[in-house]
mmCIF file of C-alpha atoms in Angstrom:
data_model
loop_
_atom_site.group_PDB
_atom_site.id
_atom_site.type_symbol
_atom_site.label_atom_id
_atom_site.label_comp_id
_atom_site.label_asym_id
_atom_site.label_seq_id
_atom_site.Cartn_x
_atom_site.Cartn_y
_atom_site.Cartn_z
ATOM 1 C CA GLY A 1 28.504 62.784 -10.949
ATOM 2 C CA GLU A 2 31.127 63.054 -13.629
ATOM 3 C CA ASN A 3 30.582 65.455 -16.556
ATOM 4 C CA VAL A 4 32.434 65.483 -19.633
ATOM 5 C CA GLU A 5 32.455 68.332 -21.974
ATOM 6 C CA GLN A 6 33.966 68.522 -25.314
ATOM 7 C CA HIS A 7 35.150 71.230 -28.107
ATOM 8 C CA PRO A 8 34.818 71.644 -30.590
ATOM 9 C CA SER A 9 31.425 70.182 -31.975
ATOM 10 C CA THR A 10 32.214 70.461 -35.319
ATOM 11 C CA LEU A 11 35.495 70.703 -36.807
ATOM 12 C CA SER A 12 36.522 71.168 -40.715
ATOM 13 C CA VAL A 13 40.386 70.368 -41.721
ATOM 14 C CA GLN A 14 42.166 70.406 -45.166
ATOM 15 C CA GLU A 15 43.553 66.756 -45.985
ATOM 16 C CA GLY A 16 46.977 66.397 -44.632
ATOM 17 C CA ASP A 17 46.510 68.998 -41.716
ATOM 18 C CA SER A 18 46.267 68.268 -37.966
ATOM 19 C CA ALA A 19 43.200 67.812 -36.047
ATOM 20 C CA VAL A 20 42.800 68.616 -32.258
ATOM 21 C CA ILE A 21 39.915 67.716 -30.256
ATOM 22 C CA LYS A 22 39.641 68.654 -26.304
ATOM 23 C CA CYS A 23 37.813 67.210 -23.461
ATOM 24 C CA THR A 24 37.476 68.276 -19.582
ATOM 25 C CA TYR A 25 35.844 66.227 -16.913
ATOM 26 C CA SER A 26 35.046 66.927 -13.429
ATOM 27 C CA ASP A 27 35.344 64.087 -11.250
ATOM 28 C CA SER A 28 39.224 63.907 -10.313
ATOM 29 C CA ALA A 29 38.653 60.043 -9.371
ATOM 30 C CA SER A 30 38.443 59.556 -13.186
ATOM 31 C CA ASN A 31 41.241 57.578 -14.166
ATOM 32 C CA TYR A 32 40.717 56.173 -17.645
ATOM 33 C CA PHE A 33 40.185 58.110 -20.668
ATOM 34 C CA PRO A 34 39.339 56.283 -23.992
ATOM 35 C CA TRP A 35 38.650 58.183 -27.462
ATOM 36 C CA TYR A 36 36.094 56.289 -29.837
ATOM 37 C CA LYS A 37 35.584 56.794 -33.610
ATOM 38 C CA GLN A 38 32.057 56.430 -34.973
ATOM 39 C CA GLU A 39 31.226 56.774 -38.640
ATOM 40 C CA LEU A 40 27.539 56.962 -39.537
ATOM 41 C CA GLY A 41 25.422 54.408 -38.399
ATOM 42 C CA LYS A 42 28.154 52.096 -36.877
ATOM 43 C CA ARG A 43 29.417 51.107 -33.683
ATOM 44 C CA PRO A 44 31.589 53.411 -31.616
ATOM 45 C CA GLN A 45 35.213 52.137 -32.363
ATOM 46 C CA LEU A 46 37.970 52.410 -29.570
ATOM 47 C CA ILE A 47 40.997 54.222 -31.372
ATOM 48 C CA ILE A 48 43.058 54.918 -28.631
ATOM 49 C CA ASP A 49 43.109 55.339 -24.534
ATOM 50 C CA ILE A 50 45.083 56.454 -21.698
ATOM 51 C CA ARG A 51 45.257 55.890 -17.856
ATOM 52 C CA SER A 52 45.946 58.800 -15.377
ATOM 53 C CA ASN A 53 49.385 57.439 -14.568
ATOM 54 C CA VAL A 54 50.579 58.598 -18.099
ATOM 55 C CA GLY A 55 50.819 61.789 -19.684
ATOM 56 C CA GLU A 56 50.627 61.277 -23.399
ATOM 57 C CA LYS A 57 50.370 58.264 -25.703
ATOM 58 C CA LYS A 58 50.851 57.721 -29.448
ATOM 59 C CA ASP A 59 49.686 55.535 -31.874
ATOM 60 C CA GLN A 60 50.767 56.318 -35.423
ATOM 61 C CA ARG A 61 49.026 59.296 -36.583
ATOM 62 C CA ILE A 62 47.061 59.413 -33.289
ATOM 63 C CA ALA A 63 48.019 60.721 -29.893
ATOM 64 C CA VAL A 64 46.414 61.431 -26.633
ATOM 65 C CA THR A 65 47.496 63.957 -23.759
ATOM 66 C CA LEU A 66 46.294 64.183 -20.292
ATOM 67 C CA ASN A 67 46.525 67.297 -17.792
ATOM 68 C CA LYS A 68 45.307 65.485 -14.491
ATOM 69 C CA THR A 69 45.515 68.797 -12.832
ATOM 70 C CA ALA A 70 43.827 70.466 -15.206
ATOM 71 C CA LYS A 71 41.405 67.591 -15.531
ATOM 72 C CA HIS A 72 41.497 67.718 -19.499
ATOM 73 C CA PHE A 73 42.698 65.636 -22.024
ATOM 74 C CA SER A 74 43.138 65.856 -25.951
ATOM 75 C CA LEU A 75 43.125 63.780 -29.162
ATOM 76 C CA HIS A 76 45.349 64.913 -31.893
ATOM 77 C CA ILE A 77 45.327 63.456 -35.336
ATOM 78 C CA THR A 78 48.450 64.455 -37.765
ATOM 79 C CA GLU A 79 48.152 64.084 -41.403
ATOM 80 C CA THR A 80 44.403 63.558 -41.457
ATOM 81 C CA GLN A 81 43.084 61.462 -44.270
ATOM 82 C CA PRO A 82 39.235 61.758 -45.775
ATOM 83 C CA GLU A 83 38.808 58.224 -43.991
ATOM 84 C CA ASP A 84 39.144 60.092 -40.662
ATOM 85 C CA SER A 85 35.820 61.909 -41.132
ATOM 86 C CA ALA A 86 33.668 60.704 -38.196
ATOM 87 C CA VAL A 87 32.376 61.444 -35.175
ATOM 88 C CA TYR A 88 34.731 61.212 -32.203
ATOM 89 C CA PHE A 89 33.495 60.852 -28.527
ATOM 90 C CA CYS A 90 36.061 61.120 -25.516
ATOM 91 C CA ALA A 91 34.784 59.257 -22.160
ATOM 92 C CA ALA A 92 35.961 58.961 -18.778
ATOM 93 C CA SER A 93 35.857 56.181 -16.172
ATOM 94 C CA LYS A 94 37.013 55.779 -12.753
ATOM 95 C CA ASN A 95 38.277 51.883 -13.102
ATOM 96 C CA TYR A 96 37.504 48.819 -15.156
ATOM 97 C CA GLY A 97 33.903 47.717 -15.070
ATOM 98 C CA GLN A 98 32.726 51.211 -14.403
ATOM 99 C CA ASN A 99 30.614 53.159 -16.871
ATOM 100 C CA PHE A 100 31.723 55.664 -19.117
ATOM 101 C CA VAL A 101 30.592 59.043 -19.106
ATOM 102 C CA PHE A 102 30.932 60.223 -22.806
ATOM 103 C CA GLY A 103 31.372 63.774 -24.032
ATOM 104 C CA PRO A 104 28.744 65.253 -26.529
ATOM 105 C CA GLY A 105 31.143 64.227 -29.566
ATOM 106 C CA THR A 106 33.017 66.114 -32.232
ATOM 107 C CA ARG A 107 31.839 65.636 -35.942
ATOM 108 C CA LEU A 108 35.318 66.048 -37.835
ATOM 109 C CA SER A 109 35.285 66.300 -41.379
ATOM 110 C CA VAL A 110 38.444 66.091 -43.523
ATOM 111 C CA LEU A 111 38.262 68.042 -46.951
ATOM 112 C CA PRO A 112 40.344 66.702 -49.641
ATOM 113 C CA GLU B 1 39.568 39.737 -34.261
ATOM 114 C CA PRO B 2 36.509 38.733 -32.151
ATOM 115 C CA GLU B 3 33.850 41.168 -31.790
ATOM 116 C CA VAL B 4 30.693 42.005 -29.766
ATOM 117 C CA THR B 5 27.426 41.098 -31.866
ATOM 118 C CA GLN B 6 24.027 42.090 -31.507
ATOM 119 C CA THR B 7 20.489 41.037 -32.631
ATOM 120 C CA PRO B 8 18.288 41.976 -33.985
ATOM 121 C CA SER B 9 19.835 45.096 -36.049
ATOM 122 C CA HIS B 10 16.522 46.660 -36.364
ATOM 123 C CA GLN B 11 13.537 46.463 -34.250
ATOM 124 C CA VAL B 12 10.281 48.068 -34.335
ATOM 125 C CA THR B 13 7.704 47.856 -31.879
ATOM 126 C CA GLN B 14 4.147 49.215 -30.279
ATOM 127 C CA MET B 15 4.251 51.299 -27.366
ATOM 128 C CA GLY B 16 3.565 49.023 -24.356
ATOM 129 C CA GLN B 17 5.068 45.938 -25.885
ATOM 130 C CA GLU B 18 8.193 44.223 -24.646
ATOM 131 C CA VAL B 19 11.231 43.637 -26.326
ATOM 132 C CA ILE B 20 14.407 41.992 -25.612
ATOM 133 C CA LEU B 21 17.569 42.681 -27.292
ATOM 134 C CA ARG B 22 20.269 40.281 -27.659
ATOM 135 C CA CYS B 23 24.524 40.758 -27.452
ATOM 136 C CA VAL B 24 26.856 38.058 -27.497
ATOM 137 C CA PRO B 25 30.032 39.540 -25.780
ATOM 138 C CA ILE B 26 33.680 38.769 -26.498
ATOM 139 C CA SER B 27 34.104 35.351 -25.043
ATOM 140 C CA ASN B 28 36.835 35.917 -22.668
ATOM 141 C CA HIS B 29 35.532 39.074 -21.282
ATOM 142 C CA LEU B 30 34.144 39.545 -17.707
ATOM 143 C CA TYR B 31 32.113 42.789 -17.719
ATOM 144 C CA PHE B 32 29.217 43.531 -19.784
ATOM 145 C CA TYR B 33 27.379 46.795 -20.453
ATOM 146 C CA TRP B 34 24.407 48.371 -22.102
ATOM 147 C CA TYR B 35 24.655 51.942 -23.607
ATOM 148 C CA ARG B 36 22.146 53.871 -25.544
ATOM 149 C CA GLN B 37 22.279 56.625 -28.371
ATOM 150 C CA ILE B 38 19.512 58.696 -29.258
ATOM 151 C CA LEU B 39 19.907 60.008 -32.696
ATOM 152 C CA GLY B 40 22.450 62.756 -33.017
ATOM 153 C CA GLN B 41 23.064 62.619 -29.268
ATOM 154 C CA LYS B 42 26.038 61.289 -27.413
ATOM 155 C CA VAL B 43 26.140 57.647 -25.984
ATOM 156 C CA GLU B 44 24.489 57.257 -22.528
ATOM 157 C CA PHE B 45 25.336 54.542 -19.701
ATOM 158 C CA LEU B 46 22.678 52.266 -18.856
ATOM 159 C CA VAL B 47 23.851 49.417 -16.866
ATOM 160 C CA SER B 48 26.828 47.292 -16.114
ATOM 161 C CA PHE B 49 26.935 43.599 -15.328
ATOM 162 C CA TYR B 50 29.840 41.436 -13.750
ATOM 163 C CA ASN B 51 29.798 38.187 -11.969
ATOM 164 C CA ASN B 52 26.114 37.353 -12.726
ATOM 165 C CA GLU B 53 24.790 40.614 -11.206
ATOM 166 C CA ILE B 54 24.182 44.221 -11.925
ATOM 167 C CA SER B 55 27.488 46.301 -10.716
ATOM 168 C CA GLU B 56 26.206 49.713 -11.710
ATOM 169 C CA LYS B 57 23.081 51.428 -13.256
ATOM 170 C CA SER B 58 22.105 54.642 -14.552
ATOM 171 C CA GLU B 59 18.856 56.720 -13.695
ATOM 172 C CA ILE B 60 17.548 55.582 -16.973
ATOM 173 C CA PHE B 61 17.803 52.112 -16.316
ATOM 174 C CA ASP B 62 14.531 52.096 -14.441
ATOM 175 C CA ASP B 63 12.036 49.163 -13.461
ATOM 176 C CA GLN B 64 11.038 48.761 -17.332
ATOM 177 C CA PHE B 65 14.669 47.643 -17.765
ATOM 178 C CA SER B 66 16.342 44.296 -16.868
ATOM 179 C CA VAL B 67 19.206 42.451 -17.838
ATOM 180 C CA GLU B 68 20.277 38.766 -17.988
ATOM 181 C CA ARG B 69 22.709 36.371 -18.727
ATOM 182 C CA PRO B 70 20.780 33.190 -19.501
ATOM 183 C CA ASP B 71 23.972 31.167 -20.523
ATOM 184 C CA GLY B 72 27.447 31.284 -20.830
ATOM 185 C CA SER B 73 27.447 33.281 -24.038
ATOM 186 C CA ASN B 74 24.288 35.543 -24.438
ATOM 187 C CA PHE B 75 23.580 39.021 -22.592
ATOM 188 C CA THR B 76 19.924 40.465 -23.174
ATOM 189 C CA LEU B 77 18.394 43.423 -22.223
ATOM 190 C CA LYS B 78 14.817 43.414 -21.856
ATOM 191 C CA ILE B 79 12.149 46.353 -21.820
ATOM 192 C CA ARG B 80 9.145 45.659 -20.431
ATOM 193 C CA SER B 81 6.498 48.241 -21.466
ATOM 194 C CA THR B 82 7.996 50.313 -23.942
ATOM 195 C CA LYS B 83 7.756 54.089 -24.234
ATOM 196 C CA LEU B 84 8.248 56.154 -27.188
ATOM 197 C CA GLU B 85 11.157 57.615 -25.833
ATOM 198 C CA ASP B 86 12.827 54.353 -25.698
ATOM 199 C CA SER B 87 13.439 54.647 -29.318
ATOM 200 C CA ALA B 88 17.312 54.754 -29.752
ATOM 201 C CA MET B 89 20.391 52.673 -30.811
ATOM 202 C CA TYR B 90 21.017 50.347 -28.059
ATOM 203 C CA PHE B 91 24.811 49.123 -28.165
ATOM 204 C CA CYS B 92 25.871 46.260 -25.932
ATOM 205 C CA ALA B 93 29.888 46.261 -24.958
ATOM 206 C CA SER B 94 32.020 44.400 -23.172
ATOM 207 C CA SER B 95 35.732 44.455 -21.357
ATOM 208 C CA LEU B 96 38.245 42.337 -19.789
ATOM 209 C CA GLN B 97 39.577 45.467 -18.049
ATOM 210 C CA GLU B 98 39.069 49.047 -19.025
ATOM 211 C CA SER B 99 38.912 48.994 -22.798
ATOM 212 C CA GLN B 100 35.060 48.331 -23.681
ATOM 213 C CA TYR B 101 34.483 47.117 -26.990
ATOM 214 C CA PHE B 102 31.121 47.846 -28.537
ATOM 215 C CA GLY B 103 28.693 45.685 -30.740
ATOM 216 C CA PRO B 104 26.787 47.246 -33.902
ATOM 217 C CA GLY B 105 23.883 48.202 -32.047
ATOM 218 C CA THR B 106 20.100 47.384 -32.466
ATOM 219 C CA ARG B 107 18.249 50.288 -33.415
ATOM 220 C CA LEU B 108 14.660 50.296 -31.618
ATOM 221 C CA LEU B 109 11.850 52.413 -32.923
ATOM 222 C CA VAL B 110 8.600 52.385 -30.671
ATOM 223 C CA LEU B 111 5.658 53.588 -32.345
#
């Protein structure tokens, strides 16, 4: 079955710097890759997603890139702010209605 | 903006007891899911539900688990005889297509 790995497990950046989180997946049939932000004790919140027919997607300070050949995708956050501090999870799935396989998460700390 | 809701927010139960966790998915969504998250760990898939039947389930979702959509709005997860290792946060999610939206979760503690 699908296996999703995520690096780094923890990441500390200074406010205003960029943060990059990388995920790799194993199943070449996976075609949808969402990113979730989870603050302590709260629900995972969808922040951006990308489909396999697209190489890059951007939404304000957040962008996601996908390399299908290498089977990896990355989350880029620019101009980080303290409120970006949270655990970020990547996930992969094969089609809508299918289960998500989540990565183990990255704890991002943005230091003021 | 519509959101997935879940009740209760917290549930404490004795080992061996039955629990029912309730979810109200976003009203026009077609796919429904249950996930669990053990404290400090990643989110794990339990089951997906579409057109009034289970479409996929994981190894975690054994005979002790069942799901139901008893009416047009609720989606429930039942654990028949809880075990200590069932203690976790249980998230319901729903989707219209790929994008899944999560509820706030029910924290289940089995003593």
